[in-house]
Coordinates of C-alpha atoms in Angstrom, one line a residue:
Chain A
X1 CA 71.4 116.2 139.6
X2 CA 73.3 116.1 142.9
X3 CA 72.0 117.3 146.2
X4 CA 73.1 120.8 147.2
X5 CA 75.9 119.8 149.6
X6 CA 77.4 117.4 147.0
X7 CA 77.0 120.1 144.3
X8 CA 79.0 122.4 146.7
X9 CA 81.7 119.8 146.9
X10 CA 81.9 119.5 143.1
X11 CA 82.1 123.3 142.9
X12 CA 85.0 123.5 145.3
X13 CA 86.8 120.7 143.5
X14 CA 86.5 122.4 140.1
X15 CA 88.5 125.3 141.6
X16 CA 91.5 123.0 141.8
X17 CA 94.0 123.4 139.0
X18 CA 93.5 120.9 136.2
X19 CA 90.1 119.7 137.5
X20 CA 87.2 120.1 135.2
X21 CA 83.5 119.6 136.1
X22 CA 83.5 115.9 135.0
X23 CA 86.6 115.1 137.0
X24 CA 85.3 117.0 140.0
X25 CA 82.0 115.0 139.9
X26 CA 84.0 111.7 139.7
X27 CA 86.1 112.8 142.7
X28 CA 83.1 113.9 144.7
X29 CA 81.2 110.7 144.1
X30 CA 84.3 108.8 145.1
X31 CA 84.6 110.8 148.4
X32 CA 80.9 110.1 149.1
X33 CA 81.3 106.4 148.5
X34 CA 84.4 105.6 150.5
X35 CA 84.2 105.1 154.3
X36 CA 83.6 108.3 156.1
X37 CA 86.9 108.1 158.0
X38 CA 88.8 108.0 154.7
X39 CA 87.1 111.0 153.3
X40 CA 87.6 113.0 156.5
X41 CA 91.3 112.1 156.5
X42 CA 91.6 114.1 153.3
X43 CA 89.8 117.0 154.9
X44 CA 92.0 116.8 158.0
X45 CA 95.2 116.6 155.9
X46 CA 94.2 119.8 154.0
X47 CA 93.4 121.5 157.3
X48 CA 96.6 120.5 158.9
X49 CA 98.8 121.4 156.0
X50 CA 97.1 124.8 155.6
X51 CA 97.6 125.4 159.3
X52 CA 101.2 124.2 159.6
X53 CA 102.9 125.0 156.3
X54 CA 104.7 128.3 156.1
X55 CA 107.4 129.8 153.8
X56 CA 110.8 128.7 155.0
X57 CA 112.4 131.9 156.4
X58 CA 115.7 131.0 154.6
X59 CA 114.8 129.6 151.2
X60 CA 111.0 130.5 150.9
X61 CA 110.1 126.9 150.0
X62 CA 107.5 125.0 152.0
X63 CA 108.4 124.5 155.7
X64 CA 106.8 123.3 158.8
X65 CA 108.0 124.5 162.2
X66 CA 110.7 127.0 161.1
X67 CA 113.3 126.0 158.5
X68 CA 112.5 123.5 155.8
X69 CA 114.2 120.0 155.9
X70 CA 116.7 121.1 153.2
X71 CA 117.8 124.3 155.0
X72 CA 118.0 122.3 158.3
X73 CA 120.2 119.6 156.8
X74 CA 123.7 120.3 158.0
X75 CA 125.3 117.8 155.5
X76 CA 124.4 119.9 152.5
X77 CA 126.8 122.3 150.8
X78 CA 126.3 125.9 152.0
X79 CA 128.3 127.6 149.3
X80 CA 125.9 126.9 146.4
X81 CA 122.4 128.2 146.0
X82 CA 120.0 126.9 143.3
X83 CA 117.3 129.5 142.4
X84 CA 113.9 128.1 141.3
X85 CA 110.6 129.7 140.5
X86 CA 108.3 127.6 142.6
X87 CA 108.4 125.2 145.6
X88 CA 107.5 122.3 143.3
X89 CA 110.6 122.9 141.2
X90 CA 112.8 121.8 144.1
X91 CA 111.5 118.2 143.9
X92 CA 112.7 117.3 140.3
X93 CA 116.2 118.7 141.1
X94 CA 116.3 116.7 144.3
X95 CA 115.3 113.6 142.4
X96 CA 118.1 114.1 139.9
X97 CA 120.5 113.5 142.8
X98 CA 123.0 115.8 141.1
X99 CA 122.7 118.8 143.5
X100 CA 123.6 118.9 147.2
X101 CA 123.5 122.6 147.8
X102 CA 120.8 125.0 149.1
X103 CA 117.7 126.4 147.4
X104 CA 116.0 129.7 147.0
X105 CA 112.4 129.9 145.8
X106 CA 111.5 133.1 144.0
X107 CA 107.7 132.7 144.1
X108 CA 107.3 133.2 140.4
X109 CA 109.0 134.9 137.4
X110 CA 109.3 138.5 136.3
X111 CA 106.5 139.3 133.9
X112 CA 105.9 143.0 133.3
X113 CA 102.9 142.3 131.1
X114 CA 101.2 140.5 133.9
X115 CA 102.3 143.1 136.5
X116 CA 104.9 140.8 138.2
X117 CA 107.8 143.1 139.3
X118 CA 111.0 142.3 141.2
X119 CA 109.3 143.4 144.5
X120 CA 106.7 140.7 144.0
X121 CA 109.4 138.0 144.2
X122 CA 111.9 137.1 146.9
X123 CA 114.8 138.6 144.8
X124 CA 115.9 141.1 147.5
X125 CA 116.0 138.2 150.0
X126 CA 118.3 136.3 147.6
X127 CA 120.6 139.3 147.3
X128 CA 120.8 139.5 151.1
X129 CA 121.7 135.8 151.4
X130 CA 124.5 136.2 148.9
X131 CA 125.7 139.5 150.5
X132 CA 126.0 137.7 153.8
X133 CA 128.9 135.9 152.1
X134 CA 130.1 132.3 151.8
X135 CA 128.3 131.7 148.4
X136 CA 130.6 130.6 145.6
X137 CA 127.9 129.9 143.0
X138 CA 124.3 130.8 142.3
X139 CA 122.7 128.4 139.8
X140 CA 119.7 130.1 138.2
X141 CA 117.2 127.2 137.5
X142 CA 114.2 129.3 136.4
X143 CA 112.1 127.8 133.6
X144 CA 113.5 128.2 130.0
X145 CA 110.6 130.4 129.1
X146 CA 110.7 134.1 128.2
X147 CA 109.8 135.2 131.7
X148 CA 112.2 132.6 133.2
X149 CA 115.1 133.9 131.0
X150 CA 114.2 137.5 131.9
X151 CA 114.3 136.7 135.6
X152 CA 117.6 134.9 135.2
X153 CA 119.1 137.9 133.4
X154 CA 117.8 140.3 136.1
X155 CA 119.3 138.1 138.9
X156 CA 122.6 137.8 137.1
X157 CA 122.8 141.6 136.8
X158 CA 122.3 142.0 140.5
X159 CA 124.6 139.3 141.7
X160 CA 127.4 139.1 139.1
X161 CA 129.8 141.2 141.2
X162 CA 129.2 139.2 144.3
X163 CA 129.6 135.6 143.1
X164 CA 129.6 133.2 140.1
X165 CA 126.3 132.9 138.3
X166 CA 125.4 129.9 136.2
X167 CA 122.3 128.9 134.3
X168 CA 120.9 125.4 133.7
X169 CA 121.9 124.2 130.2
X170 CA 119.2 123.8 127.5
X171 CA 119.4 120.8 125.3
X172 CA 118.1 117.4 124.1
X173 CA 116.2 115.2 126.5
X174 CA 118.2 112.0 127.3
X175 CA 116.7 109.0 125.4
X176 CA 115.0 111.3 122.7
X177 CA 115.6 111.2 119.0
X178 CA 117.3 114.1 117.3
X179 CA 114.8 114.1 114.4
X180 CA 112.0 115.0 116.8
X181 CA 113.8 117.9 118.5
X182 CA 112.3 121.4 118.0
X183 CA 114.4 124.1 116.3
X184 CA 114.9 126.3 119.4
X185 CA 116.0 123.6 121.7
X186 CA 118.3 122.0 119.1
X187 CA 119.8 125.5 118.3
X188 CA 120.6 126.0 122.0
X189 CA 122.0 122.5 122.3
X190 CA 124.4 123.3 119.4
X191 CA 125.4 126.6 121.0
X192 CA 126.1 124.8 124.3
X193 CA 128.0 121.9 122.8
X194 CA 131.1 120.7 124.7
X195 CA 134.2 118.9 123.7
X196 CA 134.4 115.1 124.5
X197 CA 137.2 114.4 126.9
X198 CA 139.2 111.4 125.8
Chain B
X1 CA 83.0 119.9 114.7
X2 CA 84.5 122.8 112.7
X3 CA 87.3 122.0 110.4
X4 CA 90.9 122.6 111.5
X5 CA 92.8 125.3 109.6
X6 CA 96.4 126.5 109.2
X7 CA 97.3 130.1 110.0
X8 CA 100.3 132.2 110.2
X9 CA 100.5 133.5 113.8
X10 CA 102.7 135.5 116.2
X11 CA 102.6 134.4 119.8
X12 CA 101.6 137.4 122.0
X13 CA 101.6 135.9 125.4
X14 CA 100.8 132.6 127.2
X15 CA 99.6 131.4 130.6
X16 CA 100.0 128.1 132.4
X17 CA 96.8 126.2 132.8
X18 CA 95.9 122.7 133.9
X19 CA 98.5 120.0 134.6
X20 CA 100.9 120.8 131.8
X21 CA 99.0 123.0 129.3
X22 CA 99.3 126.5 128.1
X23 CA 96.7 129.1 127.0
X24 CA 98.3 131.0 124.2
X25 CA 97.2 134.3 122.7
X26 CA 98.0 134.5 119.0
X27 CA 97.8 137.3 116.5
X28 CA 97.0 136.1 113.0
X29 CA 96.3 138.1 109.8
X30 CA 92.7 137.1 110.4
X31 CA 92.7 138.6 114.0
X32 CA 93.4 137.5 117.5
X33 CA 92.9 133.8 118.4
X34 CA 93.2 132.2 121.8
X35 CA 94.2 128.6 121.8
X36 CA 95.0 125.9 124.3
X37 CA 98.2 123.9 123.8
X38 CA 97.8 120.6 125.5
X39 CA 100.9 119.3 127.2
X40 CA 103.0 122.2 126.0
X41 CA 104.8 122.6 129.4
X42 CA 106.2 119.0 129.4
X43 CA 109.9 118.8 128.7
X44 CA 109.2 116.3 126.0
X45 CA 106.7 118.6 124.2
X46 CA 107.9 119.7 120.8
X47 CA 105.5 122.7 120.8
X48 CA 106.6 124.3 124.0
X49 CA 109.5 126.2 122.5
X50 CA 107.4 127.1 119.4
X51 CA 104.8 128.8 121.6
X52 CA 107.1 131.2 123.4
X53 CA 106.0 134.8 123.1
X54 CA 107.3 136.7 120.0
X55 CA 107.7 133.5 118.0
X56 CA 106.2 133.6 114.5
X57 CA 104.7 130.2 113.6
X58 CA 102.5 128.4 111.1
X59 CA 99.9 127.0 113.4
X60 CA 97.3 124.2 112.9
X61 CA 94.2 125.3 114.8
X62 CA 91.2 123.2 115.7
X63 CA 88.2 125.5 116.6
X64 CA 86.5 124.4 119.8
X65 CA 83.0 124.9 121.1
X66 CA 84.0 127.8 123.2
X67 CA 86.2 130.9 122.4
X68 CA 89.2 128.7 123.1
X69 CA 90.5 126.7 120.1
X70 CA 93.1 124.0 120.3
X71 CA 96.5 124.2 118.7
X72 CA 97.4 120.8 117.3
X73 CA 100.7 121.7 115.5
X74 CA 103.1 124.5 115.0
X75 CA 106.1 125.1 112.6
X76 CA 108.5 127.9 113.3
X77 CA 108.8 130.6 110.8
X78 CA 110.9 132.9 113.0
X79 CA 112.1 131.7 116.4
X80 CA 112.7 135.1 118.1
X81 CA 115.2 133.3 120.4
X82 CA 117.9 136.0 119.9
X83 CA 115.3 138.6 121.0
X84 CA 114.1 136.7 124.0
X85 CA 117.6 136.2 125.4
X86 CA 118.4 139.9 125.6
X87 CA 116.6 141.4 128.6
X88 CA 116.8 144.9 127.3
X89 CA 115.2 144.1 124.0
X90 CA 112.7 141.8 125.7
X91 CA 111.5 144.6 128.0
X92 CA 111.1 147.0 125.0
X93 CA 109.4 144.3 122.9
X94 CA 107.0 143.5 125.8
X95 CA 105.9 147.1 125.7
X96 CA 105.2 146.8 122.0
X97 CA 103.3 143.5 122.6
X98 CA 101.4 145.2 125.4
X99 CA 100.3 148.0 123.0
X100 CA 99.0 145.4 120.4
X101 CA 97.2 143.5 123.1
X102 CA 95.6 146.6 124.6
X103 CA 94.9 148.7 121.5
X104 CA 93.6 145.8 119.3
X105 CA 91.6 143.5 121.7
X106 CA 89.0 142.5 119.1
X107 CA 89.3 139.4 116.9
X108 CA 89.3 141.5 113.7
X109 CA 91.3 140.7 110.6
X110 CA 94.1 143.2 110.0
X111 CA 97.0 142.1 107.7
X112 CA 98.8 145.4 108.3
X113 CA 98.8 144.9 112.1
X114 CA 100.2 141.4 111.7
X115 CA 102.9 142.5 109.2
X116 CA 103.8 145.5 111.3
X117 CA 104.3 143.4 114.5
X118 CA 106.4 140.9 112.5
X119 CA 108.6 143.7 111.2
X120 CA 108.9 145.3 114.6
X121 CA 110.0 142.1 116.3
X122 CA 112.6 141.5 113.6
X123 CA 113.8 145.1 113.8
X124 CA 114.2 144.6 117.6
X125 CA 116.9 141.9 116.9
X126 CA 118.9 144.2 114.6
X127 CA 121.6 146.7 115.6
X128 CA 119.9 149.5 117.6
X129 CA 122.5 152.3 117.6
X130 CA 125.1 153.2 120.2
X131 CA 122.9 152.7 123.2
X132 CA 120.7 149.6 122.9
X133 CA 118.3 150.8 125.7
X134 CA 117.6 154.1 123.9
X135 CA 117.4 152.4 120.5
X136 CA 115.0 149.8 121.7
X137 CA 112.9 152.5 123.4
X138 CA 112.7 154.7 120.3
X139 CA 111.9 151.7 118.0
X140 CA 109.0 150.9 120.4
X141 CA 107.8 154.5 120.4
X142 CA 107.8 154.4 116.6
X143 CA 105.9 151.1 116.6
X144 CA 103.3 152.4 119.1
X145 CA 102.7 155.6 117.2
X146 CA 102.2 153.6 114.0
X147 CA 99.7 151.4 115.9
X148 CA 97.8 154.5 117.1
X149 CA 97.7 155.7 113.4
X150 CA 96.5 152.2 112.3
X151 CA 93.7 152.4 115.0
X152 CA 92.7 155.7 113.6
X153 CA 94.1 157.8 116.4
X154 CA 97.1 159.4 114.6
X155 CA 98.2 162.5 116.6
X156 CA 98.2 165.6 114.5
X157 CA 101.3 167.5 115.7
X158 CA 103.0 169.2 112.7
X159 CA 101.9 172.7 113.9
X160 CA 99.3 174.4 116.1
X161 CA 95.9 173.4 114.4
X162 CA 94.4 176.7 115.5
X163 CA 96.9 179.2 114.0
X164 CA 99.6 177.2 112.4
X165 CA 102.1 178.4 115.0
X166 CA 104.7 176.6 117.1
X167 CA 103.4 173.6 119.0
X168 CA 103.4 174.0 122.8
X169 CA 100.7 171.6 124.1
X170 CA 99.0 168.4 123.0
X171 CA 95.2 167.9 123.5
X172 CA 94.6 164.1 123.6
X173 CA 90.8 164.4 123.4
X174 CA 91.1 166.4 120.2
X175 CA 94.2 164.3 119.1
X176 CA 96.1 167.4 118.0
X177 CA 98.6 170.0 119.1
X178 CA 98.2 173.7 119.8
X179 CA 100.2 176.7 120.8
X180 CA 99.4 177.9 124.3
X181 CA 97.2 180.7 123.0
X182 CA 94.9 178.4 120.9
X183 CA 94.5 175.4 123.3
X184 CA 95.5 173.5 126.4
X185 CA 96.8 170.0 127.2
X186 CA 99.9 168.2 128.2
X187 CA 103.3 169.9 127.4
X188 CA 104.7 169.1 123.9
X189 CA 107.5 171.3 122.3
X190 CA 107.9 171.7 118.6
X191 CA 111.1 169.5 118.4
X192 CA 109.3 166.6 120.1
X193 CA 106.3 167.1 117.9
X194 CA 108.5 166.9 114.8
X195 CA 110.0 163.7 116.1
X196 CA 106.5 162.3 116.4
X197 CA 105.9 163.1 112.8
X198 CA 109.2 161.4 111.8
X199 CA 108.6 158.3 113.8
X200 CA 105.2 157.9 112.2
X201 CA 106.3 158.7 108.7
X202 CA 109.6 157.0 108.4
X203 CA 110.2 153.2 108.3
X204 CA 110.7 151.3 111.6
X205 CA 114.3 151.6 112.7
X206 CA 115.1 154.7 110.6
X207 CA 115.3 156.8 113.7
X208 CA 116.9 155.2 116.8
X209 CA 118.2 158.2 118.8
X210 CA 116.2 160.8 120.6
X211 CA 117.1 162.9 123.7
X212 CA 115.5 161.8 127.0
X213 CA 113.1 164.9 127.1
X214 CA 111.8 164.1 123.6
X215 CA 111.3 160.5 124.5
X216 CA 109.4 161.4 127.6
X217 CA 107.2 163.8 125.8
X218 CA 106.4 161.2 123.1
X219 CA 105.6 158.6 125.8
X220 CA 103.1 161.1 127.3
X221 CA 101.5 161.7 123.9
X222 CA 101.1 157.9 123.3
X223 CA 99.8 157.2 126.7
X224 CA 97.3 160.1 126.6
X225 CA 96.0 159.0 123.2
X226 CA 95.6 155.3 124.3
X227 CA 93.8 156.3 127.5
X228 CA 91.6 159.0 125.8
X229 CA 90.5 157.0 122.8
X230 CA 91.2 153.4 123.6
X231 CA 90.5 153.5 127.3
X232 CA 93.7 151.5 127.9
X233 CA 96.9 152.2 129.8
X234 CA 100.3 151.5 128.2
X235 CA 102.2 150.9 131.5
X236 CA 105.4 149.5 130.0
X237 CA 106.0 152.2 127.3
X238 CA 109.3 154.1 127.8
X239 CA 110.6 151.9 130.7
X240 CA 113.5 150.4 128.8
X241 CA 115.7 153.4 129.0
X242 CA 114.3 154.9 132.2
X243 CA 113.0 152.0 134.4

């Protein structure tokens, strides 16, 4: 049985995604055991981030003081936009090192059953960016789920006349064994096969 | 701990949860089952693609202490991938799924519901007439009317139930049609009423073309019946060709 203030801390921690009561209790006990300064650093970091982080006015990813670091970077290619569902999707693409263009964060995916319509996402802002000109390609990197595919198709329908629209390929993970591939992924990998250049 | 069991299932919808998990709503012949798929969102997960909405699977389910069971394995019986990649058909099929979710919320066994949904989803991948939007819309209207009949709310619209005359209005509370002298309700002309009868009576996909006015009238009838008797709103119905 924890004292009321510790119980309140556990309650707040369980509201975080992926944190159950047991994990929350462990985290709370840890925060109560470490030096006070260390625990308060976490509180300060949360407070500061909440106060400073805003959507980037250009790409709608996370930004601090105006544009996000990627939109501010003048060395990046301005003529390619990679469209992702959420701000956290930018990081894995950046880590791949294979993309040097700009991003656009939609803020979700279309899902009529859950009441997520085009107006709930930053699709009109994407259209405006493309209509301003200078965009040679829009790479739609929404998740390969039903909602992600529907969103990709919707965006392609809006932008097809303005620029080239491409979609991330679906296929086998590098280093994986074919025998363990699922039917849908393998089917798409076969559809998207390419010739081997000599 | 309860014993794990295998079940045929159709994936109705899924939500993200936790770090990389999904909560998946399944329809089985034994009724609705909600399961958690651990790690299904990881790119290395084999189950991820098998738990996309509209897929028909053979699932291995481990009952849990709560209402949420755990899915420990899945084999694909029908991928539904062709359907999911066509946004027009997906929107129409989502309206069909919405109707199943809203009209049959209870975990009750119903083999006819399961087989009907399986047939509907397959029919949605087949040729849908000259205009896919209209064909997908009409197919969904037929499916929803059959669902209403299965729920015990079949609209009686062959003729005015008061005098046997020409249909002019539909009374959702009574679940039947009248001429304007015998009753009141939402507008429904005789041609649209005949189409309702055909859509309920004929196999799925037999009728794929209806004029916009008839489709709109049938959407009104379906929505009114669902709201009046099921207390639910079918928001997506009829949007494929109009929205």
